[in-house]
Tab-separated table of C-alpha atoms in Angstrom:
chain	number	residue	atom	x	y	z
A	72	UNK	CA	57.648	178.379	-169.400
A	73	UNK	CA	55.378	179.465	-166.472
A	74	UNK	CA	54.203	176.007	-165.597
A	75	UNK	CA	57.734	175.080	-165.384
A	76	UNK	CA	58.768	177.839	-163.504
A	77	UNK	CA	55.985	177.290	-160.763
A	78	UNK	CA	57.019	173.250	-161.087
A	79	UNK	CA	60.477	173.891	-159.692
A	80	UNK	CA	59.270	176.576	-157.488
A	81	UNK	CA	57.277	174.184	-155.704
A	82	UNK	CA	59.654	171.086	-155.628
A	83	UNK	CA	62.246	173.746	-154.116
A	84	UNK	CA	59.044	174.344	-151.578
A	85	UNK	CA	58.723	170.444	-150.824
A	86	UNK	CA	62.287	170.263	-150.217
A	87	UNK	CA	62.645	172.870	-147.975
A	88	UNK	CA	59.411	171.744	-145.854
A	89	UNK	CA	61.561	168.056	-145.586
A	90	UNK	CA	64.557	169.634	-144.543
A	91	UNK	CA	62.907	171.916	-142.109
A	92	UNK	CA	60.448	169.038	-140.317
A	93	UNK	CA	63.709	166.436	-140.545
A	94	UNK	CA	65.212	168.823	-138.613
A	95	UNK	CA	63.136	169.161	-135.746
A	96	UNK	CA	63.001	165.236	-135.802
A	97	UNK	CA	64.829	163.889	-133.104
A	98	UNK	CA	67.488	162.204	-134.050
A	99	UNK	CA	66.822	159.349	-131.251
A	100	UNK	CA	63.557	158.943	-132.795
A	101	UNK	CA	61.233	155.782	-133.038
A	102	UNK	CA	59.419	154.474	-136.203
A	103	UNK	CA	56.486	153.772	-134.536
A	104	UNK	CA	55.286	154.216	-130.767
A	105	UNK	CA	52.234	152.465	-129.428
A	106	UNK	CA	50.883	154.348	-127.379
A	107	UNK	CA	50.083	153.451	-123.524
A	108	UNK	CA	48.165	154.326	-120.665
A	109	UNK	CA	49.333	157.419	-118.858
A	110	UNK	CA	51.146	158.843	-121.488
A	111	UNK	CA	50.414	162.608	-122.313
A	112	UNK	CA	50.595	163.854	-126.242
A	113	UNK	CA	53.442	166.523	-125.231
A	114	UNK	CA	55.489	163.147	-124.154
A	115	UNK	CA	54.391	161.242	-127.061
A	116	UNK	CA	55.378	164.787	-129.702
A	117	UNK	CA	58.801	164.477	-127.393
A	118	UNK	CA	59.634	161.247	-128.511
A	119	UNK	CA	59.502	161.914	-131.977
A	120	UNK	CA	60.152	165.967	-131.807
A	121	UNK	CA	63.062	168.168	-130.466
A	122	UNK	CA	59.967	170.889	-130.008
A	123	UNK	CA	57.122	169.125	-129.135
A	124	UNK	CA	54.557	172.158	-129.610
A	125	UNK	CA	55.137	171.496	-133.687
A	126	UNK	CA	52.970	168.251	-132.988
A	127	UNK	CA	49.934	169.861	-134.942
A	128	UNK	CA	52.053	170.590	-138.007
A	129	UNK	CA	52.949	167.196	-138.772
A	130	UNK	CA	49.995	165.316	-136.720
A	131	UNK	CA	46.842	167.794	-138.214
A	132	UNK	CA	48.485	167.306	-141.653
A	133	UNK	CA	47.406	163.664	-141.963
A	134	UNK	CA	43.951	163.170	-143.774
A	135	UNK	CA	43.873	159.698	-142.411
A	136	UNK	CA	43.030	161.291	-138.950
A	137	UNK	CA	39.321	162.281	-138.338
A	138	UNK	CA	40.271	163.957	-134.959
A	139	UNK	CA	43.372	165.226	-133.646
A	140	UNK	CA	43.029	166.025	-130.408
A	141	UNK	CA	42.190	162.215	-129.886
A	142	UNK	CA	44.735	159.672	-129.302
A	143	UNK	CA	44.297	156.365	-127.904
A	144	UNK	CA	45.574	153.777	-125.307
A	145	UNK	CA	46.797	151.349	-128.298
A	146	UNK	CA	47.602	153.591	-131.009
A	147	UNK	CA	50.931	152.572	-132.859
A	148	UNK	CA	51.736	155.634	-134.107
A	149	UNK	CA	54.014	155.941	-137.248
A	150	UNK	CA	56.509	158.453	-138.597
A	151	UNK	CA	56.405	158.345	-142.252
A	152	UNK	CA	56.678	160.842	-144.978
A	153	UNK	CA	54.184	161.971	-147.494
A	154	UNK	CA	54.361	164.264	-150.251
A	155	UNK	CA	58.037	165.009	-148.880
A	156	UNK	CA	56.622	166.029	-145.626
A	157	UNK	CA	57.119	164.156	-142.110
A	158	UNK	CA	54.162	162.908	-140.779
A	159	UNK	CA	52.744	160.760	-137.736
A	160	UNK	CA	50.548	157.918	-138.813
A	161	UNK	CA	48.881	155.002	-137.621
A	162	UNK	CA	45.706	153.209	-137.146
A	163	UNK	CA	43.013	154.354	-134.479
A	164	UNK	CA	42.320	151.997	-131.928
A	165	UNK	CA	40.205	153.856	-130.134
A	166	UNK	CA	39.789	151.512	-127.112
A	167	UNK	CA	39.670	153.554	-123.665
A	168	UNK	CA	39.522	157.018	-122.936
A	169	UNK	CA	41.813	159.449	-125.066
A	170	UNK	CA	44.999	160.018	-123.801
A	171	UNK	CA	45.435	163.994	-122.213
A	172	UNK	CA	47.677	166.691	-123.645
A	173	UNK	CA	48.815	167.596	-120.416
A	174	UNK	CA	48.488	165.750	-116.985
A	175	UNK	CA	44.704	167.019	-116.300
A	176	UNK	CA	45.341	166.180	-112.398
A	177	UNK	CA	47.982	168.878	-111.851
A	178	UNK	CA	45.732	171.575	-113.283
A	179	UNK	CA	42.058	170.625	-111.953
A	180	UNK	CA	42.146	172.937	-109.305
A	181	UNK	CA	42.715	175.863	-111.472
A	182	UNK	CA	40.138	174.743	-114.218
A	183	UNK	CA	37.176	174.055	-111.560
A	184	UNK	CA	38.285	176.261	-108.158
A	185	UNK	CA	39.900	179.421	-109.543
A	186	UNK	CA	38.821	182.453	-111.981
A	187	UNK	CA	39.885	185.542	-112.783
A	188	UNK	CA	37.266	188.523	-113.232
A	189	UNK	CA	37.845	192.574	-113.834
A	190	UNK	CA	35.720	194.192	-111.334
A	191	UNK	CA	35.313	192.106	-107.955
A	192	UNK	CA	33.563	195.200	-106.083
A	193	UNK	CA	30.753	194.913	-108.678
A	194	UNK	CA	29.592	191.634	-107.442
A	195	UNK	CA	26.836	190.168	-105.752
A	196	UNK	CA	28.484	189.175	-101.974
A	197	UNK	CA	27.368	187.845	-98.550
A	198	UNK	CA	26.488	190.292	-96.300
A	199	UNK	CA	25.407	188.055	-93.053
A	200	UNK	CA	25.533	184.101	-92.344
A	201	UNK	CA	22.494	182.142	-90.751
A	202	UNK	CA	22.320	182.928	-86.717
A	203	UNK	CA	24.951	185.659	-87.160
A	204	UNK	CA	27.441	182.713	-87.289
A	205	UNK	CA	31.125	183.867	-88.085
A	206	UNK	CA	31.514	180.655	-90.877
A	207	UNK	CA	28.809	178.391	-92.447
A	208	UNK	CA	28.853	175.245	-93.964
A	209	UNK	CA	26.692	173.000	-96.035
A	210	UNK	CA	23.053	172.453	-95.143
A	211	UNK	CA	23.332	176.274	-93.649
A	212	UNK	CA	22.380	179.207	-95.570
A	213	UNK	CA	23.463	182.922	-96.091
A	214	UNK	CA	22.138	186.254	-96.720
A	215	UNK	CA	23.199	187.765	-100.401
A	216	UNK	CA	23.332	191.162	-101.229
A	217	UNK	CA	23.604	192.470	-105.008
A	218	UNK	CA	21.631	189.249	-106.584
A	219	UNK	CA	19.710	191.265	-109.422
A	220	UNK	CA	16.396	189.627	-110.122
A	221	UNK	CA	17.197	186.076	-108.013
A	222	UNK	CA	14.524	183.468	-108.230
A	223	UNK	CA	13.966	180.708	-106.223
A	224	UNK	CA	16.218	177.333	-107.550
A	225	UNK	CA	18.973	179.503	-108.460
A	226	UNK	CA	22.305	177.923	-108.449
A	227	UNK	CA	25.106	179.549	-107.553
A	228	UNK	CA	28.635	179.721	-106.533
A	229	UNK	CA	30.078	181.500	-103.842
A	230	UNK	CA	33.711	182.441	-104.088
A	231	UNK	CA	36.517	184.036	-101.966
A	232	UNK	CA	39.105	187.108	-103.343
A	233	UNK	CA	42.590	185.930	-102.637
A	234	UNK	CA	44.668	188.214	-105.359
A	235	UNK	CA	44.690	190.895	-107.289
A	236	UNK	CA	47.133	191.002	-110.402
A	237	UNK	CA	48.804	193.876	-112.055
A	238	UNK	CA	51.087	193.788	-114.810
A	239	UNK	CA	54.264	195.891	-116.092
A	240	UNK	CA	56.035	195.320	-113.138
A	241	UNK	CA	58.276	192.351	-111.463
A	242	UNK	CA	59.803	191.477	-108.188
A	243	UNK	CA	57.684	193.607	-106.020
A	244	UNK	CA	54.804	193.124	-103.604
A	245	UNK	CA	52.218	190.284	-103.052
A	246	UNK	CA	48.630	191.917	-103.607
A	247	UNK	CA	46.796	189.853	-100.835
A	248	UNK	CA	43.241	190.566	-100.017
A	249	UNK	CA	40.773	191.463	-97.151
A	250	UNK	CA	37.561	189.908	-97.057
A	251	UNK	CA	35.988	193.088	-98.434
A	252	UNK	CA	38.551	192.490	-101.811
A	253	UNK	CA	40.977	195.340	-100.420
A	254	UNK	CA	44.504	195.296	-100.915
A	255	UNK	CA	45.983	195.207	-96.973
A	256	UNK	CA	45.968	191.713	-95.057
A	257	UNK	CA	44.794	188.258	-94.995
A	258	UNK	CA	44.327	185.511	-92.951
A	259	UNK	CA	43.969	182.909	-95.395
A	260	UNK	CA	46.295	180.568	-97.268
A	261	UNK	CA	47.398	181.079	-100.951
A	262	UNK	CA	47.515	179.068	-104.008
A	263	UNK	CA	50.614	181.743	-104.903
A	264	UNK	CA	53.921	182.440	-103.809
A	265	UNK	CA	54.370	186.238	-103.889
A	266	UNK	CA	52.413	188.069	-106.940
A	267	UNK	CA	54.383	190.274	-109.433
A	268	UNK	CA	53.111	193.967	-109.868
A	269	UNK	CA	51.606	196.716	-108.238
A	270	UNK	CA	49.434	199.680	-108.568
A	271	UNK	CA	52.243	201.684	-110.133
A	272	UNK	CA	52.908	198.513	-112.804
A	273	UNK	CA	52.887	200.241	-116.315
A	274	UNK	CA	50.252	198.240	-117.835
A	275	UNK	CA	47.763	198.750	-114.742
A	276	UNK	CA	45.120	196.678	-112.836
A	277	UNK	CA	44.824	193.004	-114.604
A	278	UNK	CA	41.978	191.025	-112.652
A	279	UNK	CA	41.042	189.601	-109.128
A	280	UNK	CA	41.371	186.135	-108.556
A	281	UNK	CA	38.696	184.484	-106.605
A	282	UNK	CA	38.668	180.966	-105.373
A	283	UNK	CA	35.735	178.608	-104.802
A	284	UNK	CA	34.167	177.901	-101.459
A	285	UNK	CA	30.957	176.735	-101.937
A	286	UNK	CA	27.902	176.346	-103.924
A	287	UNK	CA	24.330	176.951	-103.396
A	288	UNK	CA	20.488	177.897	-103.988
A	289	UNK	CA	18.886	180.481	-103.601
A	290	UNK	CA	15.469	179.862	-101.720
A	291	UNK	CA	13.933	183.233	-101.109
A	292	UNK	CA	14.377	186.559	-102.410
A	293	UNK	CA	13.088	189.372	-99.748
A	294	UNK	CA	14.163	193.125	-101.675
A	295	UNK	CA	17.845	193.214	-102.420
A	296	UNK	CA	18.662	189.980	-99.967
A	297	UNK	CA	18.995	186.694	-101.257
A	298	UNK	CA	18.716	184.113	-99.272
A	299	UNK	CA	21.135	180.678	-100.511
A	300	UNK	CA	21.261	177.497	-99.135
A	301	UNK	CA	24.611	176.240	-99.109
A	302	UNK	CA	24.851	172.578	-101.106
A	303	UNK	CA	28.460	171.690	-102.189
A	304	UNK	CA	31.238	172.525	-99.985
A	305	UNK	CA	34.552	172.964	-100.726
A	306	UNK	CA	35.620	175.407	-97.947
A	307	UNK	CA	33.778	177.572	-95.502
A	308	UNK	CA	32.065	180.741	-96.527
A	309	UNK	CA	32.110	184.063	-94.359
A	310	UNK	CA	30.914	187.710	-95.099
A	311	UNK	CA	32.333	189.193	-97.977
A	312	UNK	CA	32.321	186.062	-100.311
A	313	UNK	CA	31.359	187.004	-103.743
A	314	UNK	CA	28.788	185.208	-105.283
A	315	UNK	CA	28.531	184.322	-109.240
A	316	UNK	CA	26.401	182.051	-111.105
A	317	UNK	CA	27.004	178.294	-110.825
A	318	UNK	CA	29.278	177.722	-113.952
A	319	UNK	CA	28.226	174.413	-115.777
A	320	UNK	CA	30.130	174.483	-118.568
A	321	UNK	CA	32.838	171.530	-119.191
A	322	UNK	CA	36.612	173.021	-119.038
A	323	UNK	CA	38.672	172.276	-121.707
A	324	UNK	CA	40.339	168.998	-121.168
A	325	UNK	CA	42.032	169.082	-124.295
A	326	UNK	CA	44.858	171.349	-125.596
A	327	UNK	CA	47.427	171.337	-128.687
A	328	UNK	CA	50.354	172.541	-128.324
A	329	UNK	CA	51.047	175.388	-130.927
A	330	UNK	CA	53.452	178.167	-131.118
A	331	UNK	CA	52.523	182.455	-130.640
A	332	UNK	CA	52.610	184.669	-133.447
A	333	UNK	CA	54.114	187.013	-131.521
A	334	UNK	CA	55.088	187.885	-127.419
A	335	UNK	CA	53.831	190.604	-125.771
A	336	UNK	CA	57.440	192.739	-124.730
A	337	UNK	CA	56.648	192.731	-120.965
A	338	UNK	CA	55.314	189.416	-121.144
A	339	UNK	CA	56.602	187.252	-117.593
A	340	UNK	CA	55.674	184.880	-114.910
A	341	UNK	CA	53.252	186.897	-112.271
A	342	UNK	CA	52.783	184.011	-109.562
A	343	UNK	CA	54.134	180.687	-109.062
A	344	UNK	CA	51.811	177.828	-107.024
A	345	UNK	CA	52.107	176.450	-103.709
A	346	UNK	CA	53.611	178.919	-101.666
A	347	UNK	CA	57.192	178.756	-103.094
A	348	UNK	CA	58.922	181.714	-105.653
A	349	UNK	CA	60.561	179.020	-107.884
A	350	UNK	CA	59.014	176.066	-109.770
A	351	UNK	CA	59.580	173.253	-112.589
A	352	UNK	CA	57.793	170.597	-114.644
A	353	UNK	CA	54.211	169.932	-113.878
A	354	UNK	CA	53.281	172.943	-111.700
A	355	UNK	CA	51.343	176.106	-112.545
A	356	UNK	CA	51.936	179.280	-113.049
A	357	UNK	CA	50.612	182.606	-113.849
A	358	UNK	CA	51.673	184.818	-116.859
A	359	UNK	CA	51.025	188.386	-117.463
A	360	UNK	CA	49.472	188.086	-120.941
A	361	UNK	CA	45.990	186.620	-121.826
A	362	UNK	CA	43.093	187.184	-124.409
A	363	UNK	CA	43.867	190.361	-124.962
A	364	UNK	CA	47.075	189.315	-126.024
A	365	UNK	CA	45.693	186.960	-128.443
A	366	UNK	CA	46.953	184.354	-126.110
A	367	UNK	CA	44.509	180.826	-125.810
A	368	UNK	CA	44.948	177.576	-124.652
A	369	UNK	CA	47.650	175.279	-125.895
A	370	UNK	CA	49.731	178.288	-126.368
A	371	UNK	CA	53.375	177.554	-125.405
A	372	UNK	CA	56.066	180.074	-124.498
A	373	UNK	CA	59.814	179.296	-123.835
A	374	UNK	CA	60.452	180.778	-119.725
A	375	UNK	CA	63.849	182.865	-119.540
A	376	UNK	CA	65.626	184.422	-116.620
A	377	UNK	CA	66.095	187.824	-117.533
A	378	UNK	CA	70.061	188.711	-117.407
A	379	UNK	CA	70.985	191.349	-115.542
A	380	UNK	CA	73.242	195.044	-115.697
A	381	UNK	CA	76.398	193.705	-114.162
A	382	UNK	CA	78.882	196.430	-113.405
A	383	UNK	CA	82.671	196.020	-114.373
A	384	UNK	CA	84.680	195.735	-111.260
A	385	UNK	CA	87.557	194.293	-112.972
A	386	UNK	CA	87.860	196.821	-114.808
A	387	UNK	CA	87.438	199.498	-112.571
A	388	UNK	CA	88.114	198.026	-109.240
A	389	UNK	CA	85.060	198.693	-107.213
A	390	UNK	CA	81.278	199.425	-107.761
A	391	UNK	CA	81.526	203.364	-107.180
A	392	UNK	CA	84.199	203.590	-109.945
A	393	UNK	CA	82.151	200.608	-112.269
A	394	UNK	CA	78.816	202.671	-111.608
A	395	UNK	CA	79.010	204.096	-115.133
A	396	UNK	CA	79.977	201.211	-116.988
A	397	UNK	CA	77.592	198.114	-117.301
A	398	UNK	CA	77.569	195.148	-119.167
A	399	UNK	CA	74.612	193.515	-120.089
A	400	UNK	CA	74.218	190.011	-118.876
A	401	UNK	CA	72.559	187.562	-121.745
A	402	UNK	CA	69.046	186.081	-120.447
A	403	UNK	CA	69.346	182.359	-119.765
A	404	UNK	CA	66.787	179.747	-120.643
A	405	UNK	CA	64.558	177.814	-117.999
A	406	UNK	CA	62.176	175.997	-119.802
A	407	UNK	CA	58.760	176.161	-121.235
A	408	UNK	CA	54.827	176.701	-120.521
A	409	UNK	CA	52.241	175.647	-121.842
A	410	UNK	CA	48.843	177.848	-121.718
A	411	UNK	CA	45.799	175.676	-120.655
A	412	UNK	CA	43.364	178.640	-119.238
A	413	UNK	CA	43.449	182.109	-120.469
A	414	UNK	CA	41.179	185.080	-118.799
A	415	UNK	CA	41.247	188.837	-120.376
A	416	UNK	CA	44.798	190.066	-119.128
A	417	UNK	CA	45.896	186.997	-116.938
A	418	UNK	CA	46.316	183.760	-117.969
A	419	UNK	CA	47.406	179.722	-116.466
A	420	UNK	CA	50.015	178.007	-117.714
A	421	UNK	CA	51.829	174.380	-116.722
A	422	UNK	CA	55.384	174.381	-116.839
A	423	UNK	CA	56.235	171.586	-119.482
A	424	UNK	CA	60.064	171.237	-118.750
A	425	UNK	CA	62.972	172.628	-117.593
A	426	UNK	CA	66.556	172.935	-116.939
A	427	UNK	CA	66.558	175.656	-114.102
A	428	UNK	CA	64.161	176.733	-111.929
A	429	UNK	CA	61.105	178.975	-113.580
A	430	UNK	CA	61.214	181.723	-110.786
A	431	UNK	CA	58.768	184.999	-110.694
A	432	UNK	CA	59.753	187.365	-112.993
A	433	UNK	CA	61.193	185.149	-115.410
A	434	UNK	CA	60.337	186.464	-118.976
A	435	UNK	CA	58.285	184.619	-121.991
A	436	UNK	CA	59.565	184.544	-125.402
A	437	UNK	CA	58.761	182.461	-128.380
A	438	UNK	CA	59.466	178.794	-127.724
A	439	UNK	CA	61.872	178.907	-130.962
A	440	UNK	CA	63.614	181.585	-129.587
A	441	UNK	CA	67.363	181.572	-128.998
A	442	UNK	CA	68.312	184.433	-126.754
């Protein structure tokens, strides 16, 4: 009687799992897809998936597939169904390069010339620049104060503050910074429109974001100055640069999509690229959550504009008299983001598609989420 019990209990299992994966099918779906150069896999999962970050359920599922993160220039990929469950298929080609998750080109910059760190005033920084020069270049060097136990051949990089983040808080100040990594002015262009947060933000201080100038070796260590040879430059370096060891590690050039356990309740859009305070598909964006939020790479979030308290002025005529009586405005969707590099309390995120704008401020929910 048991066996039979658990028989049924698990065909009632298998039919739910096909109901529930034939319903996130698209219903414009093809049978099979080869796929091409160019494509990216959250096009590809698309074309076969109204939510494209379930890819891994139905993609990982398949025994057939050795690797998959790897999809090929040639692939014809299949839809099929085994053991009741919807699955993509198809033989690997493997000719080419793999295709990328995401377009890799739109988020270089913040993979190899940004990174976030908690205490910038602990760092090694440039305290003078060869013949008292007010920028250097390549082929110049500088003087480095800080660089515990520097030996000749050291490589390093040599980076600029440009923000500091702080979370809790929307629509307020831009936290710009000097060239000693105080909060007043700056004379220097930004990656960011204007940053969400401030000192009094609920959750607190989040990270410093530095971008990369230059790199170089160090040639000769005289008592607590370095001396660094600049090699690769990106931009010029002036006093107060920080300086960190030359990170060699590859980035992670491939992500799958996959959905949070759970949102953090102030989670939201801190900074959006380029100078502008609204963005869509295919540009980056900060978010106010990151490791410590159990967030990672591949993570997607669905972006919402937060409704707003809307007095009744119909009701009562004018805003003194509606004053006491609010309604609450429902939040509207904008689109979604996909994680792709995640620091301690900060993380980077490409915006994936939308309907609306994705302004700062806007608020991060689970991608299933309705309202």
């Amino acid at each position: 009687m048991l066996k039979r019990l658990l028989a049924v209990f698990t065909a009632m299992l298998l039919t739910l799992a096909t109901f529930a994966f034939a319903a996130e099918l698209r219903g414009d779906h093809p049978s099979t897809y080869t796929v091409r150069k160019g494509d990216t896999l959250w096009e590809i999962s698309a074309r076969f998936l109204k939510k494209p970050w379930l890819w891994p359920e139905i993609w990982q599922a398949n025994p057939q597939v050795k690797n998959p993160h790897l999809i090929y220039p040639g692939d014809v990929l299949s839809l099929v169904y085994i053991d009741g469950r919807a699955q993509i298929s198809g033989p690997q080609v493997h000719s080419g390069d793999p295709i990328e998750t995401i377009p890799l080109s739109r988020i270089e910059p913040f993979l190899k010339q940004l990174t976030i760190v908690n205490d910038v005033k602990s760092l090694p920084y440039v305290i003078g620049l060869e013949e008292q020069r007010l920028l250097n270049s390549s082929g110049q060097v500088v003087y480095v104060r800080g660089l515990s136990n520097a030996t000749p051949g050291q490589q390093v990089q040599l980076m600029r503050p440009i923000n500091s983040y702080y979370r809790g808080a929307r629509y307020t100040h831009r936290n710009a910074l000097d060239f000693r990594g105080d909060e007043f002015h700056r004379d220097w262009a930004t990656y960011w429109s204007d940053v969400g947060g401030g000192e009094s933000s609920g959750r607190g201080y989040a990270g410093t974001e530095l971008m990369l100038h230059s790199t170089g070796e160090v040639t000769q260590v005289q008592g607590e100055v370095a001396v660094v040879l600049l090699r690769q430059e990106v931009r010029d370096v002036r006093v107060g640069d920080r300086v960190l060891p030359l990170d060699t590690a590859p980035y992670d050039a491939q992500f799958m999509p996959t959905a949070p356990t759970s949102v953090a309740g102030d989670a939201h859009i801190l900074a959006v690229s380029d100078g502008v305070i609204e963005t869509g598909p295919y540009n980056v964006v900060a978010l106010s959550v990151g490791a410590s939020d159990n967030v990672r790479n591949g993570m997607t979030f669905s972006v919402w504009h937060q409704g707003e308290m809307t007095p009744d002025v119909v009701r009562h005529r004018n805003l003194l008299a509606a004053k006491g009586d609010k309604v609450d405005i429902p939040d509207e969707f904008n689109g979604h983001v996909m994680v792709f590099r995640t620091f301690d309390k900060v993380s980077y995120g490409l915006v994936m598609d939308g309907i609306r704008p994705i302004k700062i401020g806007d608020v991060l929910k689970h991608p299933d989420a309705t309202q």
